Every structure is written in C-alpha cells, then in structure tokens.
Amino acid sequence: MASNTSGEKAPSVKAPSERAPSENIASEKAPSFKAPSVKIPSVRSSSVRDVPFMSGSVKEESVDAESLDEDVVDRGRRAWLTMIGGFLIGAVTFGYANSFGVYQDLYTRSNTASASAISWIGSTQLFFLFAMGLPAGKLLDMGHFRVTTAVGSLIYVFSLFMISICDTDKYYQLYLSQGLGMGISGGLLYVPCIAVQSHHWRTRRALAMGVVATGASVGGIIFPIMLNQLFNGSLVFAWGVRVSGFIVLAMLLTANLFMSTKPSVNAKGRPKPDLKVIMTDAPYLITILAVFVTNWGVFFPYFYLQLYAFLHGVNQTTAFYLISILNASGIPGRIIPNLIADRIGPFNVAVPCILICNVLIYALFGIKSVAAIIVFAILYGFFSGAIFSITAPAFAELSRDPSEVGIRFGIAFFLSALGALIGTPVTGALLGHHFDWNRAITFSGVSFSAGVFFLVVARQILSKRKDSQRV
C-alpha cells in the first residue's frame, strides 16, 4: 500500500475490546441518558462543568445582595420605616414635652406651687430628654438600639400612667413621675431615634432628621388640644392623662416595630470613636456652647405663652390653642429649613433662624393684642422648630464617620441640655409672683443673642477647616 511504502503510519483503529473503559461508556452508554443533570465522570460537558460554578455564583450573588442591602442609603423600605418610627417617637416624647404649657397653666392656677417651681418639672423632663442621649447614644454605637428603645418605651408609658394617680397638690409626686420618670425614659428614646437616621440616610440626612423632628410638632399639636379638652371637659385630670397614655402606648409599639439599625455601621472594621479628638474639636465644642445658651431662652414661649395670653386678656378658647399653633407652624419649620440645609449646609440655616427668633422675643415687649400674639405664635413656632430640627444635622456635619454620630450626639445633647434645665426655672423666678414679663423677655432675648454669636464663630472655624462656605 502507498501509505506503507511512504513510511507513514496509518491511523490505528482500536477494537471495542481494546478501547479504554471510559471511552466505551462515553460512546455506547452516554446517548441513552437523556437527563442533563446526571453527571458522567468521563464526559466533561459544559453543563456538567457549570453546575458547581453556577451554584457558587448563586451563593455569591445572595451574599452580595445582603451586603449591598447593608450599604443602601437614602432609599429602601428599612430607611423609610425607620424614619416613620422616629417620627412617632418624636411625637410622644418631645411633642408631649412641648405640651407642658398646658400642665404649667393647670398646676399654677391650682396653686400646686410657684410658677418657677412648677417649671422645674418641665425643664427637668426636657433636660433628661436630651441628657440621656449620652448613654443612649453610646448604646446605639454598641448595637443595643432595640433593647434601649424597648426599655425606654416601657418606663415612659409607666411614668405617664403614674401621673394620672398623682395628687396635684403633692408637688414631689408630679416631679418624680413627670419630670424624672418621663424625662429619663424619653431620653432613651428621642436622641437614638434621631441618630439612627444617619445609618440609613446620607445626602438626605438633614431632611430625614427634620421629618423625625416634625413628629415633635405634630405631638405638640395633638396633645395640648386633647389635654385642654379633657381637663376642662367631661373627664377629670386623671382620666385625661390616661387617655393620652393609651395613645402614647400605641404609637410607641408601632415605632419599636418599624425602626432598625444597620449592623455594618457598627462593624468591627469601622473606626472607633476617639473621645480625645471629639472633645478637642473646637467647632464641635463651640456649637455645644451655642445650643446651651440658646436653650436658656428658646422654651420660654412653649412654657409661658398660654399663661401670658391669659394675663393679657386673651379669651380662654384662643389661649388654649396657642401652644398648638406654635407646634403646628413648627411642622414646615422642621422640614423646609432642613431641605435648604441639604443644599447649603446646616450652619448656614441655623444662624439666621436663631437670629429671627431673637428678634421675635424682643418683639414681645410690644405684643399685647390677640392678633399680634397669634402672629407671634405662628412665626416663632416656624423658626424655633427650625432650630430644634437643624441642631442634629449640624452635629452630624461635624462627625467624621457614621460610627461616631451616636457618641457625638450623646455628648452634645447632654451638655446643651443643661441650658434647658435651668432656662425656664430662671425665667419663672424672674417673673415672680407679680409676673414681671419684661425681665423674663430680656433674659430670653439675651440668651438668643449669645447663641447667635457662638454659632457664627463655630461656623467660621468649620468653614476654614473644610475650605468651603457650605457648612
């Protein structure tokens, strides 16, 4: 044959008996298997090779989805539910505290104690509402948010129901339940519900915190109207308080179900807050001082406007609604300035708002008519609401990492809360038994002026540090 003579080897054809076992299986038995999922060891088809690869890729995708969900900000179901839950917390804590003017009027006219002594109840409640942010903020950073809010909710509802069985002639009973009980437990709720928004929001952080702060205004509308109607209607003091207590209970249960944190924010890989750096941060400390002195005067109308109206001839029905008007106008005041703050910076919004409140307080020297008092309530409610809501974004602006927001909030609110503690009692002492409004107005106005000064200083330092006017 030609192939043999040329020296080339002809391709050998193996007999079936000479073939390798695997080749026999592949050539003879493989066609009988129809299911592609059956693995044939010797046949390296792409479908067989891809099975372990695809199963691994599916696992990778599910893990990646979980990690991506932890990194999602400014959107998502958890973010919106946390915002709604924070709104409810703000309504039942700060909102209820904003309605203390109703209690102030009731206790004063019932001769429970002097106006100054009674105001210590409300100021103590406000103090702990902010001051408890120090341990509560630390607990948030440690990952104990749910336990903290659950315990705070239980104590808050218990303390509120205890007010209903207090004797209004026994000052110490009211102070223990309303001042200490509701203040301490409210502090375990309020500051964390604001700080936790930074877990879910970045570019819209000021707006989210503003919405939460709006809850204080909504609560400040509902509770004063309800309490005035209940106290002066068919129900007595005890059942009026209990009705409000059941509403608070329902809102707190909903809030606890809605709110959540992001474990990734407190993960071990994140930087730990450096207390030395925080406590030597000049803009941070000056901002705390600014809020501290502002708190001396900012609560003056919330505590005394209803009484002020009564003593200046305003009829009872209109006077009852003044605190609700204050808080109602605070709703847009807590949202619109925060929307602007997301664009131009929280400090650039806070300074003019405090300045306008300063002017309004001094305007009280000439405000005597019903119409003028109502206009004052609307304007002051708007701009003081802006102050309450813009404070948190301002402190968040000073944070270097989301993991330190809780401790920064806690320290700031604790120290600045001392201003709320002493401000209204000092105002009450200045009023005296003869209600000298001029001295009280002057004290409140000077407090605002000092707040503007310190905040401008803090803003300038921060602006130079960032080399930007957007602060």
Coordinates of N, CA and C in Angstrom, one line a residue, residues 337-454:
P337 N -36.5 74.4 56.3 CA -35.1 74.7 56.5 C -34.2 73.5 56.3
N338 N -34.6 72.3 56.7 CA -33.7 71.2 56.5 C -33.5 70.8 55.1
L339 N -34.6 71.0 54.3 CA -34.4 70.8 52.8 C -33.3 71.8 52.3
I340 N -33.4 73.0 52.8 CA -32.4 74.0 52.3 C -31.0 73.6 52.9
A341 N -31.0 73.1 54.1 CA -29.7 72.7 54.7 C -29.0 71.6 53.9
D342 N -29.7 70.7 53.3 CA -29.1 69.7 52.5 C -28.4 70.3 51.3
R343 N -28.7 71.5 50.9 CA -28.1 72.2 49.8 C -27.0 73.2 50.2
I344 N -27.2 73.9 51.3 CA -26.3 75.0 51.6 C -25.6 74.7 52.9
G345 N -26.0 73.7 53.7 CA -25.3 73.4 54.9 C -26.1 73.8 56.1
P346 N -26.1 73.0 57.2 CA -26.9 73.2 58.4 C -26.6 74.5 59.1
F347 N -25.3 74.8 59.2 CA -24.9 76.0 60.0 C -25.4 77.3 59.3
N348 N -25.4 77.3 57.9 CA -25.9 78.4 57.2 C -27.4 78.7 57.3
V349 N -28.1 77.6 57.8 CA -29.5 77.8 58.0 C -29.8 78.1 59.5
A350 N -29.0 77.5 60.4 CA -29.2 77.7 61.8 C -29.0 79.1 62.3
V351 N -28.0 79.8 61.8 CA -27.6 81.2 62.2 C -28.8 82.1 62.0
P352 N -29.3 82.2 60.8 CA -30.4 83.2 60.6 C -31.7 82.8 61.3
C353 N -32.0 81.5 61.5 CA -33.2 81.1 62.3 C -33.1 81.5 63.7
I354 N -31.9 81.4 64.4 CA -31.8 81.8 65.7 C -31.9 83.3 65.8
L355 N -31.3 84.0 64.8 CA -31.4 85.5 64.8 C -32.8 86.0 64.7
I356 N -33.6 85.4 63.9 CA -35.0 85.8 63.8 C -35.8 85.5 65.0
C357 N -35.5 84.3 65.7 CA -36.2 84.1 67.0 C -35.8 85.1 68.0
N358 N -34.5 85.6 68.0 CA -34.1 86.6 68.9 C -34.9 87.9 68.7
V359 N -35.1 88.3 67.4 CA -35.9 89.5 67.1 C -37.4 89.3 67.6
L360 N -37.9 88.1 67.4 CA -39.3 87.9 67.8 C -39.5 88.0 69.3
I361 N -38.5 87.4 70.1 CA -38.6 87.5 71.5 C -38.6 89.0 72.0
Y362 N -37.8 89.8 71.4 CA -37.8 91.2 71.8 C -39.1 91.9 71.4
A363 N -39.7 91.4 70.3 CA -41.0 92.0 69.9 C -42.1 91.8 70.9
L364 N -41.9 90.8 71.8 CA -42.9 90.6 72.9 C -43.1 91.8 73.7
F365 N -42.1 92.7 73.8 CA -42.3 94.0 74.6 C -43.5 94.8 74.1
G366 N -43.8 94.7 72.8 CA -44.9 95.5 72.3 C -46.1 94.7 71.9
I367 N -46.1 93.3 72.1 CA -47.2 92.5 71.7 C -48.2 92.4 72.8
K368 N -49.4 92.8 72.6 CA -50.4 92.7 73.6 C -51.8 92.3 73.1
S369 N -52.1 92.5 71.8 CA -53.4 92.2 71.2 C -53.5 90.7 70.9
V370 N -54.7 90.2 70.7 CA -54.9 88.8 70.3 C -54.2 88.5 69.0
A371 N -54.5 89.3 68.0 CA -53.9 89.1 66.7 C -52.4 89.1 66.7
A372 N -51.8 90.0 67.4 CA -50.4 90.0 67.5 C -49.8 88.8 68.1
I373 N -50.5 88.3 69.2 CA -50.0 87.1 69.9 C -50.1 85.9 69.0
I374 N -51.1 85.8 68.2 CA -51.3 84.7 67.2 C -50.2 84.7 66.1
V375 N -49.9 85.9 65.6 CA -48.9 86.1 64.6 C -47.5 85.7 65.2
F376 N -47.3 86.1 66.4 CA -46.1 85.7 67.1 C -46.0 84.2 67.2
A377 N -47.0 83.6 67.6 CA -47.0 82.1 67.8 C -46.7 81.4 66.5
I378 N -47.3 81.9 65.4 CA -47.0 81.3 64.0 C -45.5 81.4 63.7
L379 N -45.0 82.7 63.7 CA -43.6 82.9 63.3 C -42.6 82.3 64.2
Y380 N -42.9 82.4 65.5 CA -41.9 81.8 66.5 C -41.9 80.2 66.4
G381 N -43.1 79.7 66.2 CA -43.2 78.2 66.0 C -42.4 77.7 64.8
F382 N -42.5 78.5 63.7 CA -41.7 78.1 62.5 C -40.2 78.1 62.7
F383 N -39.7 79.2 63.2 CA -38.3 79.4 63.3 C -37.7 78.7 64.5
S384 N -38.4 78.5 65.6 CA -37.9 77.7 66.7 C -37.9 76.2 66.3
G385 N -39.0 75.8 65.5 CA -39.0 74.5 65.0 C -37.8 74.2 64.2
A386 N -37.4 75.2 63.4 CA -36.1 75.0 62.6 C -34.9 74.8 63.5
I387 N -34.8 75.6 64.6 CA -33.7 75.4 65.5 C -33.7 74.0 66.1
F388 N -34.8 73.5 66.5 CA -34.9 72.2 67.1 C -34.4 71.1 66.1
S389 N -34.8 71.2 64.8 CA -34.6 70.2 63.8 C -33.2 70.3 63.2
I390 N -32.6 71.5 63.1 CA -31.4 71.7 62.4 C -30.2 71.4 63.4
T391 N -30.4 71.3 64.7 CA -29.3 71.1 65.6 C -28.7 69.7 65.3
A392 N -29.5 68.7 65.1 CA -29.0 67.3 64.9 C -28.1 67.3 63.6
P393 N -28.6 67.8 62.5 CA -27.8 67.7 61.3 C -26.5 68.5 61.5
A394 N -26.5 69.6 62.3 CA -25.3 70.4 62.5 C -24.2 69.5 63.2
F395 N -24.7 68.8 64.2 CA -23.7 67.9 65.0 C -23.3 66.8 64.1
A396 N -24.2 66.3 63.2 CA -23.8 65.2 62.3 C -22.8 65.7 61.3
E397 N -22.9 67.0 60.9 CA -22.0 67.6 59.9 C -20.5 67.6 60.5
L398 N -20.4 67.6 61.8 CA -19.1 67.6 62.5 C -18.5 66.2 62.7
S399 N -19.3 65.2 62.4 CA -18.9 63.8 62.6 C -18.0 63.4 61.5
R400 N -16.9 62.7 61.8 CA -16.0 62.2 60.7 C -16.4 60.9 60.1
D401 N -17.3 60.1 60.9 CA -17.7 58.8 60.4 C -19.1 58.5 61.0
P402 N -20.0 57.8 60.3 CA -21.3 57.5 60.9 C -21.2 56.7 62.2
S403 N -20.1 56.0 62.4 CA -20.0 55.2 63.7 C -19.8 56.1 64.9
E404 N -19.5 57.4 64.8 CA -19.3 58.2 65.9 C -20.5 59.2 66.1
V405 N -21.5 59.1 65.2 CA -22.6 60.0 65.4 C -23.3 59.9 66.7
G406 N -23.5 58.6 67.2 CA -24.2 58.4 68.4 C -23.5 59.0 69.6
I407 N -22.2 58.8 69.7 CA -21.5 59.4 70.9 C -21.4 60.9 70.8
R408 N -21.3 61.5 69.6 CA -21.2 62.9 69.4 C -22.6 63.5 69.8
F409 N -23.7 62.9 69.3 CA -25.0 63.3 69.7 C -25.2 63.3 71.2
G410 N -24.8 62.2 71.8 CA -24.9 62.0 73.2 C -24.2 63.1 74.1
I411 N -23.0 63.3 73.8 CA -22.2 64.3 74.5 C -22.8 65.7 74.3
A412 N -23.1 66.0 73.0 CA -23.7 67.3 72.7 C -25.0 67.6 73.3
F413 N -25.9 66.6 73.2 CA -27.2 66.8 73.8 C -27.2 66.8 75.4
F414 N -26.3 66.1 75.9 CA -26.2 66.1 77.4 C -25.7 67.4 77.9
L415 N -24.7 68.0 77.3 CA -24.2 69.3 77.8 C -25.1 70.4 77.5
S416 N -25.7 70.4 76.3 CA -26.6 71.5 75.9 C -27.9 71.4 76.7
A417 N -28.2 70.2 77.1 CA -29.5 70.1 77.9 C -29.5 70.8 79.2
L418 N -28.3 71.1 79.7 CA -28.2 71.8 81.0 C -28.8 73.2 80.8
G419 N -28.8 73.7 79.6 CA -29.4 75.0 79.3 C -30.9 74.9 79.4
A420 N -31.5 73.8 78.9 CA -32.9 73.6 79.0 C -33.3 73.4 80.5
L421 N -32.4 72.8 81.3 CA -32.8 72.5 82.7 C -32.9 73.8 83.5
I422 N -32.0 74.7 83.3 CA -32.0 75.9 84.1 C -32.8 77.1 83.5
G423 N -33.0 77.1 82.2 CA -33.6 78.2 81.5 C -34.9 78.6 82.0
T424 N -35.9 77.7 81.9 CA -37.3 78.1 82.2 C -37.5 78.3 83.7
P425 N -36.8 77.6 84.7 CA -36.9 78.0 86.1 C -36.4 79.4 86.3
V426 N -35.3 79.8 85.7 CA -34.8 81.1 85.8 C -35.8 82.1 85.3
T427 N -36.4 81.8 84.2 CA -37.5 82.7 83.7 C -38.6 82.8 84.6
G428 N -39.0 81.6 85.2 CA -40.1 81.7 86.2 C -39.7 82.5 87.4
A429 N -38.5 82.4 87.9 CA -38.0 83.2 89.0 C -38.0 84.7 88.7
L430 N -37.7 85.0 87.5 CA -37.7 86.4 87.0 C -39.1 86.9 87.0
L431 N -40.1 86.1 86.6 CA -41.5 86.5 86.6 C -42.0 86.8 88.0
G432 N -41.6 86.0 88.9 CA -42.1 86.2 90.3 C -43.6 86.0 90.4
H433 N -44.1 86.4 91.6 CA -45.5 86.3 91.9 C -46.3 87.4 91.2
H434 N -45.6 88.5 90.8 CA -46.3 89.6 90.1 C -46.2 89.5 88.6
F435 N -45.5 88.5 88.1 CA -45.4 88.3 86.6 C -44.8 89.5 85.9
D436 N -43.6 89.8 86.2 CA -42.8 90.8 85.5 C -42.3 90.3 84.2
W437 N -43.1 90.4 83.1 CA -42.7 89.9 81.8 C -41.5 90.5 81.2
N438 N -41.2 91.8 81.5 CA -40.1 92.4 80.9 C -38.7 91.8 81.3
R439 N -38.6 91.4 82.5 CA -37.3 90.7 82.9 C -37.2 89.3 82.2
A440 N -38.3 88.6 82.1 CA -38.2 87.3 81.5 C -37.9 87.4 80.0
I441 N -38.5 88.4 79.4 CA -38.3 88.6 77.9 C -36.8 89.0 77.7
T442 N -36.3 89.9 78.5 CA -34.9 90.3 78.4 C -33.9 89.1 78.5
F443 N -34.2 88.3 79.5 CA -33.3 87.1 79.7 C -33.3 86.2 78.5
S444 N -34.5 85.9 78.0 CA -34.6 85.1 76.8 C -34.0 85.7 75.6
G445 N -34.2 87.0 75.4 CA -33.6 87.6 74.2 C -32.1 87.6 74.3
V446 N -31.5 87.9 75.4 CA -30.0 87.9 75.6 C -29.5 86.5 75.3
S447 N -30.2 85.5 75.8 CA -29.8 84.1 75.5 C -29.6 83.8 74.0
F448 N -30.6 84.3 73.3 CA -30.6 84.1 71.8 C -29.4 84.8 71.2
S449 N -29.2 86.0 71.7 CA -28.1 86.9 71.1 C -26.7 86.2 71.3
A450 N -26.5 85.6 72.5 CA -25.3 84.9 72.8 C -25.2 83.6 71.9
G451 N -26.3 82.9 71.7 CA -26.3 81.8 70.8 C -25.9 82.1 69.4
V452 N -26.4 83.2 68.9 CA -26.1 83.6 67.5 C -24.6 83.8 67.4
F453 N -24.0 84.6 68.4 CA -22.6 84.9 68.4 C -21.7 83.6 68.4
F454 N -22.0 82.7 69.3 CA -21.1 81.5 69.3 C -21.3 80.6 68.1

